[in-house]
Amino acid sequence: MSAAILRHPAYQEWPADPRDRLPLTLWDAQSIAEAVGGQASGDFQVSGVEMDSRDVVNGDLFFALKGEAMDGHRFLDKAFENGAAAAVVDRPVDYPHILVEDTNEALEALAAASRARTEAKIIGVTGSVGKTGVKEAIFAALERASRGAAHRSTRSYNNHVGVPLSLARMPARSRFGIFEMGMNHKGEIEGLTAQVRPHVAVITTIAPAHIENLGSMEAIADAKAEIFAGLEEGGVAVIPADSEYFERLRLAALRKGAKVVSFGRSKKADMRLLDAIPSANGGSLVTCEFDTGRLCYTVAEPGEHWVANSLAVMAAVRAAGGDMAAAGLALAEMGGLKGRGERHGIDAPGGKALLIDESYNANPASMRATLAQLGQTPSSRRIAVLGSMKELGDFAAKFHAGLSESLISADVDYALLVGDEMGALARELGKPAFNSLGKPLEWEHCKSAEEAIALLEDFGIVAGDAVLVKGSNSVGLGKLVEHFT
């Protein structure tokens, strides 16, 4: 920078920010080596961190992670072909690298160094339903308010590898960091929250996801409440006031010394819903109340579940010291995420039909919520392509059969059931008593996404139809979405 600029009054009066002294690059060779206890092959800088060679872009640091069936060292050539600046390896290689004893441990060490160097407000998000959408909405709100100084975990990187990877990617100059944490078993979130160490911990809802592994709803609530174990001193726990497990969550948070902030319709909620009416864009116009005032904002995403999600977002943004007005603008502009509510206009005889992509995940609560949303969607016919819900164990038949009431309430014209577990719902729909109620529901049951594509082709999507596609990711209904879009 020239001496003339440095002497300019406007420059000299510019407010000082401690973050201005932090590095612009994400990591350099020396800082990585110090963080992971490794040896650098030379000097280099990296602008990103990646573990999948297919996703590497110019300037990335590639971690050659090792798993039970895969060794990332096999993909070093591919990573550097795609533009990797360096790699973290456990053996000497001909590329720029950091040599360590264990690459998986090195990733966790770099994540710890990233968390230690940041002054950002950190928000952790978990829950049985809606955690990815809420994480994305909080990020959109805080990125807007901070003018690009917010960071978050991408995709659904919420496990023992995704969380440290997301932490390692956080720029030193970030003002906010938002991290999603998921689990299949007891104790997993406790390990993740110890790495994230959030100032604000959000639980979206408690529902029977992963009940096969945990055994009861109470156990699910306790597993989600593990997020409070990592809260920084004076941290805030944001929990759903309308949940029947509210008191259980509240006590768990208080035992960890957290300040509890609740959200929902309940009169006891700290971020309380006063009103929600349909908006012109298909979403909702929401009015909420909190201790110092009220706020009215628009939620672009349709459905009652997104009204509740928006309250969690507002509570988290406020707890993190963010701008609630900016959060309202962000919620008004958010579109659906791929596999999690993204809406497609597809060509059909006579014009356009609507396809709602919810193919990434499914559990009983989210199935009911999205079917209710389908029932409120203007259309000539409503078509539901429903894939099996996984990890329900002995509860699977009960929860699948229980979707029959939601299908009726949504006024579905044609249901296409995919996967073995959906056999319970097929049997329920096939009962004589069911078929005698209201208008008849046409339905078919098949084993795979490929069969479902053929059956839906035969049924024929026409202009004005609304098609909901929802199931657990392993069912593969993303193939069906890709085929029709």
Coordinates of C-alpha atoms in Angstrom, one line a residue:
M1 CA 0.0 0.0 0.0
S2 CA 1.4 3.4 -1.0
A3 CA 2.5 6.0 1.7
A4 CA 0.1 8.5 0.2
I5 CA -2.9 6.2 0.9
L6 CA -1.6 5.5 4.5
R7 CA -1.5 9.2 5.2
H8 CA -5.0 9.9 3.8
P9 CA -7.4 11.1 6.6
A10 CA -10.1 8.6 5.5
Y11 CA -7.7 5.7 5.9
Q12 CA -6.3 7.0 9.2
E13 CA -9.8 7.4 10.6
W14 CA -11.0 3.9 9.5
P15 CA -12.1 2.0 12.5
A16 CA -9.6 -0.6 13.7
D17 CA -10.6 -4.3 13.6
P18 CA -8.4 -6.9 15.3
R19 CA -9.3 -9.3 12.4
D20 CA -7.4 -7.1 10.0
R21 CA -4.2 -8.6 11.5
L22 CA -5.3 -12.1 10.8
P23 CA -4.0 -13.9 7.6
L24 CA -5.9 -13.7 4.4
T25 CA -4.9 -17.2 3.3
L26 CA -6.7 -20.1 5.0
W27 CA -3.6 -22.0 6.0
D28 CA 0.1 -22.0 5.2
A29 CA 2.6 -24.9 5.4
Q30 CA 4.1 -23.7 8.7
S31 CA 0.7 -23.2 10.5
I32 CA -0.5 -26.6 9.3
A33 CA 2.6 -28.4 10.4
E34 CA 2.5 -26.8 13.8
A35 CA -1.2 -27.6 14.2
V36 CA -0.9 -31.3 13.2
G37 CA 2.6 -32.0 14.5
G38 CA 3.8 -32.9 11.0
Q39 CA 6.7 -32.1 8.8
A40 CA 6.2 -29.8 5.7
S41 CA 7.9 -30.6 2.5
G42 CA 8.3 -26.9 1.7
D43 CA 6.5 -23.6 1.7
F44 CA 3.0 -23.3 0.3
Q45 CA -0.4 -21.8 1.0
V46 CA -3.9 -23.3 0.7
S47 CA -7.3 -21.7 0.3
G48 CA -9.5 -24.8 1.1
V49 CA -9.5 -28.2 2.7
E50 CA -10.9 -31.3 1.1
M51 CA -11.1 -35.1 1.7
D52 CA -12.7 -36.2 -1.6
S53 CA -10.3 -36.0 -4.6
R54 CA -13.3 -35.5 -6.9
D55 CA -14.3 -32.3 -5.1
V56 CA -10.8 -30.8 -5.0
V57 CA -10.4 -27.4 -6.7
N58 CA -7.4 -25.1 -7.2
G59 CA -5.6 -24.3 -4.0
D60 CA -7.1 -27.0 -1.8
L61 CA -5.3 -29.0 0.9
F62 CA -6.2 -32.6 0.3
F63 CA -6.4 -35.0 3.3
A64 CA -5.5 -38.5 2.3
L65 CA -7.8 -40.1 4.9
K66 CA -7.9 -43.8 5.6
G67 CA -11.0 -45.9 6.4
E68 CA -11.8 -49.5 6.7
A69 CA -12.2 -50.0 3.0
M70 CA -10.6 -46.9 1.4
D71 CA -7.2 -45.2 1.5
G72 CA -7.1 -41.6 0.3
H73 CA -3.5 -42.0 -0.8
R74 CA -4.7 -43.9 -3.8
F75 CA -6.3 -40.7 -5.1
L76 CA -3.4 -38.3 -4.7
D77 CA -2.8 -38.1 -8.5
K78 CA -6.4 -37.2 -9.0
A79 CA -6.4 -34.6 -6.3
F80 CA -3.4 -32.8 -7.8
E81 CA -4.8 -33.1 -11.3
N82 CA -7.8 -31.2 -10.0
G83 CA -5.6 -28.4 -8.5
A84 CA -4.6 -29.4 -5.0
A85 CA -1.8 -27.2 -3.6
A86 CA -0.7 -29.8 -1.1
A87 CA -1.7 -32.9 0.8
V88 CA -1.6 -34.3 4.3
V89 CA -0.1 -37.8 4.0
D90 CA 1.3 -40.6 6.2
R91 CA 4.1 -41.4 3.8
P92 CA 6.5 -39.4 1.7
V93 CA 5.2 -38.4 -1.8
D94 CA 6.5 -36.4 -4.7
Y95 CA 3.9 -33.7 -4.2
P96 CA 3.9 -30.7 -1.7
H97 CA 2.8 -32.3 1.5
I98 CA 2.6 -32.4 5.3
L99 CA 3.9 -35.7 6.6
V100 CA 2.1 -37.1 9.7
E101 CA 1.7 -40.4 11.5
D102 CA -2.1 -40.5 11.1
T103 CA -4.1 -38.4 8.6
N104 CA -7.4 -38.8 10.4
E105 CA -5.9 -37.6 13.6
A106 CA -4.3 -34.7 11.8
L107 CA -7.6 -33.5 10.4
E108 CA -9.0 -33.4 14.0
A109 CA -5.9 -31.5 15.1
L110 CA -6.2 -28.9 12.3
A111 CA -9.9 -28.5 13.3
A112 CA -8.9 -27.9 16.9
A113 CA -6.3 -25.3 15.7
S114 CA -9.0 -23.6 13.6
R115 CA -11.4 -23.5 16.6
A116 CA -8.7 -22.2 18.9
R117 CA -7.6 -19.3 16.6
T118 CA -11.1 -17.9 15.8
E119 CA -12.9 -15.1 17.6
A120 CA -16.1 -16.0 15.8
K121 CA -19.4 -16.7 17.5
I122 CA -20.0 -20.4 17.0
I123 CA -23.5 -21.9 16.6
G124 CA -24.1 -25.7 16.7
V125 CA -27.3 -27.2 15.3
T126 CA -28.8 -30.6 15.8
G127 CA -32.3 -32.2 15.9
S128 CA -34.2 -35.1 14.5
V129 CA -35.7 -33.0 11.7
G130 CA -34.8 -29.8 10.0
K131 CA -31.2 -29.3 11.2
T132 CA -29.7 -28.8 7.7
G133 CA -32.4 -26.3 6.6
V134 CA -32.1 -24.4 9.9
K135 CA -28.3 -24.4 9.7
E136 CA -28.5 -23.0 6.2
A137 CA -31.0 -20.4 7.2
I138 CA -28.9 -19.2 10.2
F139 CA -25.9 -19.0 7.9
A140 CA -27.8 -17.0 5.3
A141 CA -29.0 -14.6 8.0
L142 CA -25.5 -14.1 9.6
E143 CA -23.7 -14.0 6.2
R144 CA -26.0 -11.2 5.2
A145 CA -25.6 -9.2 8.4
S146 CA -21.8 -9.7 8.5
R147 CA -21.3 -9.0 4.8
G148 CA -19.8 -12.4 4.0
A149 CA -17.9 -13.1 7.2
A150 CA -19.9 -16.1 8.2
H151 CA -18.9 -19.8 7.7
R152 CA -20.8 -23.0 7.9
S153 CA -20.6 -26.7 7.3
T154 CA -21.6 -27.5 3.8
R155 CA -24.0 -30.2 2.6
S156 CA -24.7 -32.5 5.6
Y157 CA -21.2 -32.7 6.8
N158 CA -22.3 -33.5 10.4
N159 CA -20.4 -36.6 11.5
H160 CA -17.0 -37.5 12.9
V161 CA -15.3 -36.6 9.6
G162 CA -17.6 -33.8 8.3
V163 CA -17.5 -31.7 11.5
P164 CA -13.6 -31.5 11.8
L165 CA -13.4 -30.9 8.0
S166 CA -15.9 -28.0 8.3
L167 CA -14.0 -26.6 11.2
A168 CA -10.7 -26.8 9.4
R169 CA -12.2 -24.9 6.5
M170 CA -13.2 -21.9 8.7
P171 CA -11.3 -18.7 7.8
A172 CA -9.5 -17.0 10.7
R173 CA -11.4 -13.7 9.9
S174 CA -14.9 -15.3 10.3
R175 CA -17.3 -13.5 12.6
F176 CA -19.8 -16.4 12.8
G177 CA -19.5 -20.2 12.4
I178 CA -22.5 -22.5 12.0
F179 CA -22.0 -26.2 12.3
E180 CA -24.4 -29.1 12.0
M181 CA -24.1 -32.1 14.2
G182 CA -25.8 -35.5 13.6
M183 CA -25.8 -38.9 15.2
N184 CA -26.9 -42.5 14.9
H185 CA -25.9 -43.6 18.4
K186 CA -25.6 -42.3 21.9
G187 CA -22.4 -40.4 22.6
E188 CA -21.7 -39.2 19.0
I189 CA -22.9 -35.6 19.5
E190 CA -21.0 -35.3 22.7
G191 CA -17.8 -36.0 20.8
L192 CA -18.7 -33.5 18.0
T193 CA -19.8 -30.7 20.3
A194 CA -16.5 -31.0 22.2
Q195 CA -14.8 -30.1 18.9
V196 CA -17.2 -27.3 17.9
R197 CA -17.5 -25.7 21.4
P198 CA -20.6 -23.6 20.4
H199 CA -21.7 -20.4 22.1
V200 CA -25.2 -21.2 20.9
A201 CA -26.6 -24.7 20.7
V202 CA -29.8 -25.3 18.8
I203 CA -32.1 -28.4 18.9
T204 CA -34.7 -28.1 16.1
T205 CA -37.1 -30.9 17.3
I206 CA -37.2 -34.4 18.7
A207 CA -38.7 -37.1 16.5
P208 CA -38.3 -40.9 16.0
A209 CA -35.2 -40.7 13.8
H210 CA -32.6 -43.4 14.5
I211 CA -35.0 -45.0 17.1
E212 CA -33.7 -48.4 16.0
N213 CA -30.3 -47.7 17.6
L214 CA -31.5 -45.6 20.6
G215 CA -34.6 -47.6 21.6
S216 CA -36.9 -44.8 22.8
M217 CA -37.9 -41.2 22.3
E218 CA -36.5 -40.3 25.7
A219 CA -33.1 -41.7 24.6
I220 CA -33.3 -39.7 21.4
A221 CA -33.9 -36.5 23.4
D222 CA -31.0 -37.3 25.7
A223 CA -28.7 -38.0 22.7
K224 CA -29.6 -34.6 21.1
A225 CA -29.1 -32.9 24.4
E226 CA -25.5 -34.0 24.4
I227 CA -24.9 -30.8 22.3
F228 CA -25.1 -28.8 25.5
A229 CA -22.0 -30.6 26.9
G230 CA -19.7 -28.6 24.6
L231 CA -21.3 -25.1 25.3
E232 CA -18.8 -22.4 26.1
E233 CA -19.3 -20.7 29.5
G234 CA -22.3 -18.5 29.4
G235 CA -23.7 -20.3 26.3
V236 CA -27.3 -20.4 25.1
A237 CA -29.4 -23.4 24.5
V238 CA -32.2 -22.9 21.9
I239 CA -34.9 -25.6 22.3
P240 CA -38.4 -26.2 21.0
A241 CA -41.1 -25.1 23.5
D242 CA -43.8 -27.2 21.9
S243 CA -42.0 -30.5 22.2
E244 CA -43.2 -33.0 24.8
Y245 CA -39.6 -33.4 25.7
F246 CA -39.1 -29.6 26.4
E247 CA -38.6 -30.1 30.1
R248 CA -36.2 -32.9 29.6
L249 CA -34.1 -30.7 27.2
R250 CA -34.4 -27.7 29.5
L251 CA -33.1 -29.5 32.5
A252 CA -30.2 -31.0 30.5
A253 CA -29.2 -27.5 29.3
L254 CA -29.4 -26.0 32.8
R255 CA -27.2 -28.8 34.2
K256 CA -24.5 -27.6 31.8
G257 CA -24.9 -24.0 33.0
A258 CA -26.6 -22.8 29.8
K259 CA -29.1 -20.0 29.4
V260 CA -32.3 -21.5 27.9
V261 CA -34.1 -19.8 25.1
S262 CA -37.3 -21.6 23.8
F263 CA -39.2 -21.1 20.6
G264 CA -42.6 -22.1 19.4
R265 CA -46.3 -21.5 19.7
S266 CA -46.5 -22.1 23.4
K267 CA -47.2 -19.1 25.6
K268 CA -44.1 -19.9 27.6
A269 CA -41.9 -19.7 24.5
D270 CA -39.2 -16.9 24.6
M271 CA -39.4 -16.6 20.8
R272 CA -43.2 -17.0 20.5
L273 CA -45.3 -17.3 17.3
L274 CA -48.2 -14.9 17.4
D275 CA -49.5 -15.4 13.8
A276 CA -48.7 -17.1 10.6
I277 CA -50.7 -16.7 7.4
P278 CA -50.1 -17.8 3.8
S279 CA -48.0 -15.3 1.8
A280 CA -48.3 -14.5 -1.9
N281 CA -45.1 -16.5 -2.8
G282 CA -46.5 -19.7 -1.3
G283 CA -44.6 -19.4 2.0
S284 CA -45.8 -17.7 5.2
L285 CA -46.0 -14.3 6.7
V286 CA -44.9 -14.7 10.3
T287 CA -45.3 -12.5 13.4
C288 CA -43.2 -13.4 16.5
E289 CA -42.8 -11.9 19.9
F290 CA -39.8 -11.8 22.2
D291 CA -39.0 -10.0 25.4
T292 CA -38.1 -6.7 23.8
G293 CA -40.6 -6.5 20.9
R294 CA -42.2 -8.1 17.9
L295 CA -41.0 -8.9 14.4
C296 CA -42.9 -9.6 11.2
Y297 CA -41.2 -11.3 8.3
T298 CA -41.8 -13.6 5.4
V299 CA -40.6 -17.2 5.1
A300 CA -40.2 -18.3 1.5
E301 CA -40.2 -22.0 2.3
P302 CA -43.8 -23.4 2.4
G303 CA -45.1 -25.5 5.3
E304 CA -45.9 -25.3 9.0
H305 CA -42.6 -26.9 9.8
W306 CA -40.8 -23.9 8.2
V307 CA -42.8 -21.5 10.4
A308 CA -41.3 -23.4 13.4
N309 CA -37.9 -23.5 11.9
S310 CA -37.9 -19.7 11.3
L311 CA -38.5 -19.2 15.1
A312 CA -35.5 -21.3 15.9
V313 CA -33.5 -19.3 13.4
M314 CA -34.5 -16.0 14.9
A315 CA -33.8 -17.2 18.4
A316 CA -30.3 -18.4 17.4
V317 CA -29.4 -15.2 15.5
R318 CA -30.5 -13.1 18.4
A319 CA -28.5 -15.2 20.9
A320 CA -25.4 -14.9 18.7
G321 CA -25.7 -11.1 18.5
G322 CA -26.8 -11.1 14.9
D323 CA -29.3 -8.9 13.1
M324 CA -32.9 -10.2 13.2
A325 CA -34.0 -7.8 10.4
A326 CA -31.3 -9.3 8.2
A327 CA -32.5 -12.7 9.2
G328 CA -36.0 -11.9 8.1
L329 CA -34.7 -10.8 4.7
A330 CA -32.7 -14.0 4.4
L331 CA -35.7 -16.2 5.2
A332 CA -37.7 -14.3 2.6
E333 CA -35.2 -15.1 -0.1
M334 CA -34.2 -18.7 0.7
G335 CA -35.0 -21.4 -1.8
G336 CA -35.4 -25.1 -1.2
L337 CA -32.2 -27.2 -0.8
K338 CA -31.4 -30.1 -3.1
G339 CA -33.2 -33.2 -1.7
R340 CA -34.7 -31.1 1.1
G341 CA -37.6 -29.2 -0.4
E342 CA -36.2 -27.9 -3.7
R343 CA -39.1 -27.3 -6.2
H344 CA -38.8 -28.0 -9.9
G345 CA -41.2 -27.0 -12.7
I346 CA -41.1 -29.9 -15.1
D347 CA -42.4 -30.3 -18.6
A348 CA -45.6 -32.3 -18.8
P349 CA -48.4 -32.7 -21.4
G350 CA -50.4 -29.5 -21.4
G351 CA -47.8 -27.3 -19.7
K352 CA -45.9 -27.5 -16.4
A353 CA -46.1 -29.8 -13.3
L354 CA -44.5 -29.2 -9.9
L355 CA -42.0 -31.7 -8.4
I356 CA -41.0 -31.3 -4.8
D357 CA -37.6 -32.9 -4.1
E358 CA -37.5 -34.2 -0.5
S359 CA -35.5 -37.3 -1.5
Y360 CA -32.5 -36.9 0.8
N361 CA -34.0 -38.0 4.1
A362 CA -37.2 -39.2 5.8
N363 CA -38.6 -40.0 9.2
P364 CA -42.1 -40.1 10.5
A365 CA -42.2 -36.5 11.6
S366 CA -40.8 -35.1 8.3
M367 CA -43.0 -37.4 6.3
R368 CA -46.1 -36.0 8.0
A369 CA -44.9 -32.4 7.6
T370 CA -44.2 -32.7 3.9
L371 CA -47.4 -34.6 3.2
A372 CA -49.3 -31.8 5.0
Q373 CA -47.4 -29.3 2.8
L374 CA -48.4 -31.2 -0.3
G375 CA -52.0 -31.0 0.8
Q376 CA -51.8 -27.2 0.9
T377 CA -50.2 -27.0 -2.5
P378 CA -52.6 -25.8 -5.3
S379 CA -52.7 -28.5 -7.9
S380 CA -55.1 -30.5 -10.2
R381 CA -53.8 -33.8 -8.8
R382 CA -51.5 -34.7 -5.9
I383 CA -49.0 -37.5 -6.3
A384 CA -46.8 -38.8 -3.5
V385 CA -43.8 -41.0 -4.2
L386 CA -42.8 -42.2 -0.7
G387 CA -39.6 -44.2 0.0
S388 CA -38.9 -46.3 3.0
M389 CA -37.9 -44.7 6.3
K390 CA -34.8 -46.3 7.6
E391 CA -33.4 -47.0 11.1
L392 CA -36.8 -47.4 12.8
G393 CA -36.1 -51.0 13.9
D394 CA -39.1 -52.7 15.6
F395 CA -41.1 -49.5 15.2
A396 CA -40.9 -49.6 11.3
A397 CA -44.2 -51.3 10.6
K398 CA -46.1 -49.0 13.0
F399 CA -44.7 -45.8 11.7
H400 CA -45.0 -46.7 8.0
A401 CA -48.6 -47.9 8.4
G402 CA -49.4 -44.7 10.3
L403 CA -48.7 -42.6 7.2
S404 CA -52.1 -43.6 5.8
E405 CA -53.9 -40.8 7.8
S406 CA -51.5 -38.2 6.4
L407 CA -52.1 -39.4 2.9
I408 CA -55.9 -39.0 3.4
S409 CA -55.5 -35.6 5.0
A410 CA -53.3 -34.4 2.1
D411 CA -56.0 -35.4 -0.4
V412 CA -53.5 -37.5 -2.4
D413 CA -54.7 -38.9 -5.7
Y414 CA -51.9 -41.4 -6.3
A415 CA -49.3 -42.8 -3.9
L416 CA -46.3 -44.7 -5.2
L417 CA -44.7 -46.6 -2.3
V418 CA -41.0 -47.7 -2.7
G419 CA -39.0 -50.2 -0.6
D420 CA -39.7 -53.2 1.6
E421 CA -40.6 -51.2 4.7
M422 CA -43.4 -49.5 2.7
G423 CA -45.2 -52.8 2.6
A424 CA -46.7 -52.0 5.9
L425 CA -48.3 -48.9 4.5
A426 CA -49.4 -50.9 1.4
R427 CA -51.2 -53.4 3.6
E428 CA -52.9 -50.6 5.5
L429 CA -54.1 -48.9 2.3
G430 CA -55.4 -52.3 1.1
K431 CA -57.8 -52.8 4.0
P432 CA -61.5 -52.7 3.0
A433 CA -62.3 -50.3 5.8
F434 CA -59.7 -47.8 4.5
N435 CA -61.1 -47.9 0.9
S436 CA -64.6 -47.2 2.1
L437 CA -63.6 -43.8 3.5
G438 CA -63.9 -40.7 1.3
K439 CA -62.6 -40.8 -2.3
P440 CA -60.6 -43.8 -3.3
L441 CA -56.8 -43.5 -3.3
E442 CA -54.9 -45.1 -6.1
W443 CA -51.6 -46.6 -5.1
E444 CA -48.9 -49.0 -6.1
H445 CA -46.0 -50.6 -4.2
C446 CA -42.6 -51.4 -5.7
K447 CA -39.1 -52.4 -4.6
S448 CA -36.7 -49.9 -6.2
A449 CA -36.3 -46.3 -7.6
E450 CA -36.0 -47.8 -11.1
E451 CA -39.3 -49.6 -10.8
A452 CA -40.9 -46.4 -9.4
I453 CA -39.7 -44.4 -12.5
A454 CA -41.4 -46.8 -14.8
L455 CA -44.6 -46.9 -12.8
L456 CA -44.8 -43.1 -12.6
E457 CA -44.1 -42.9 -16.4
D458 CA -47.0 -45.3 -16.9
F459 CA -49.3 -43.3 -14.6
G460 CA -48.4 -40.1 -16.5
I461 CA -47.6 -36.7 -15.0
V462 CA -49.7 -33.9 -16.6
A463 CA -49.8 -30.2 -16.4
G464 CA -51.0 -28.9 -13.0
D465 CA -49.9 -32.0 -11.0
A466 CA -47.9 -31.7 -7.8
V467 CA -45.5 -34.5 -7.2
L468 CA -43.8 -35.0 -3.8
V469 CA -40.8 -37.3 -3.7
K470 CA -39.6 -38.2 -0.2
G471 CA -37.7 -41.1 1.3
S472 CA -34.5 -42.0 3.1
N473 CA -31.4 -41.4 1.0
S474 CA -30.5 -45.0 0.7
V475 CA -33.7 -45.7 -1.2
G476 CA -32.3 -43.8 -4.1
L477 CA -35.2 -41.6 -5.0
G478 CA -32.8 -38.9 -6.1
K479 CA -32.5 -41.0 -9.3
L480 CA -36.3 -40.5 -9.9
V481 CA -35.9 -36.7 -9.3
E482 CA -33.1 -36.5 -11.8
H483 CA -35.0 -38.5 -14.3
F484 CA -38.1 -36.3 -14.3
T485 CA -36.2 -33.0 -14.0

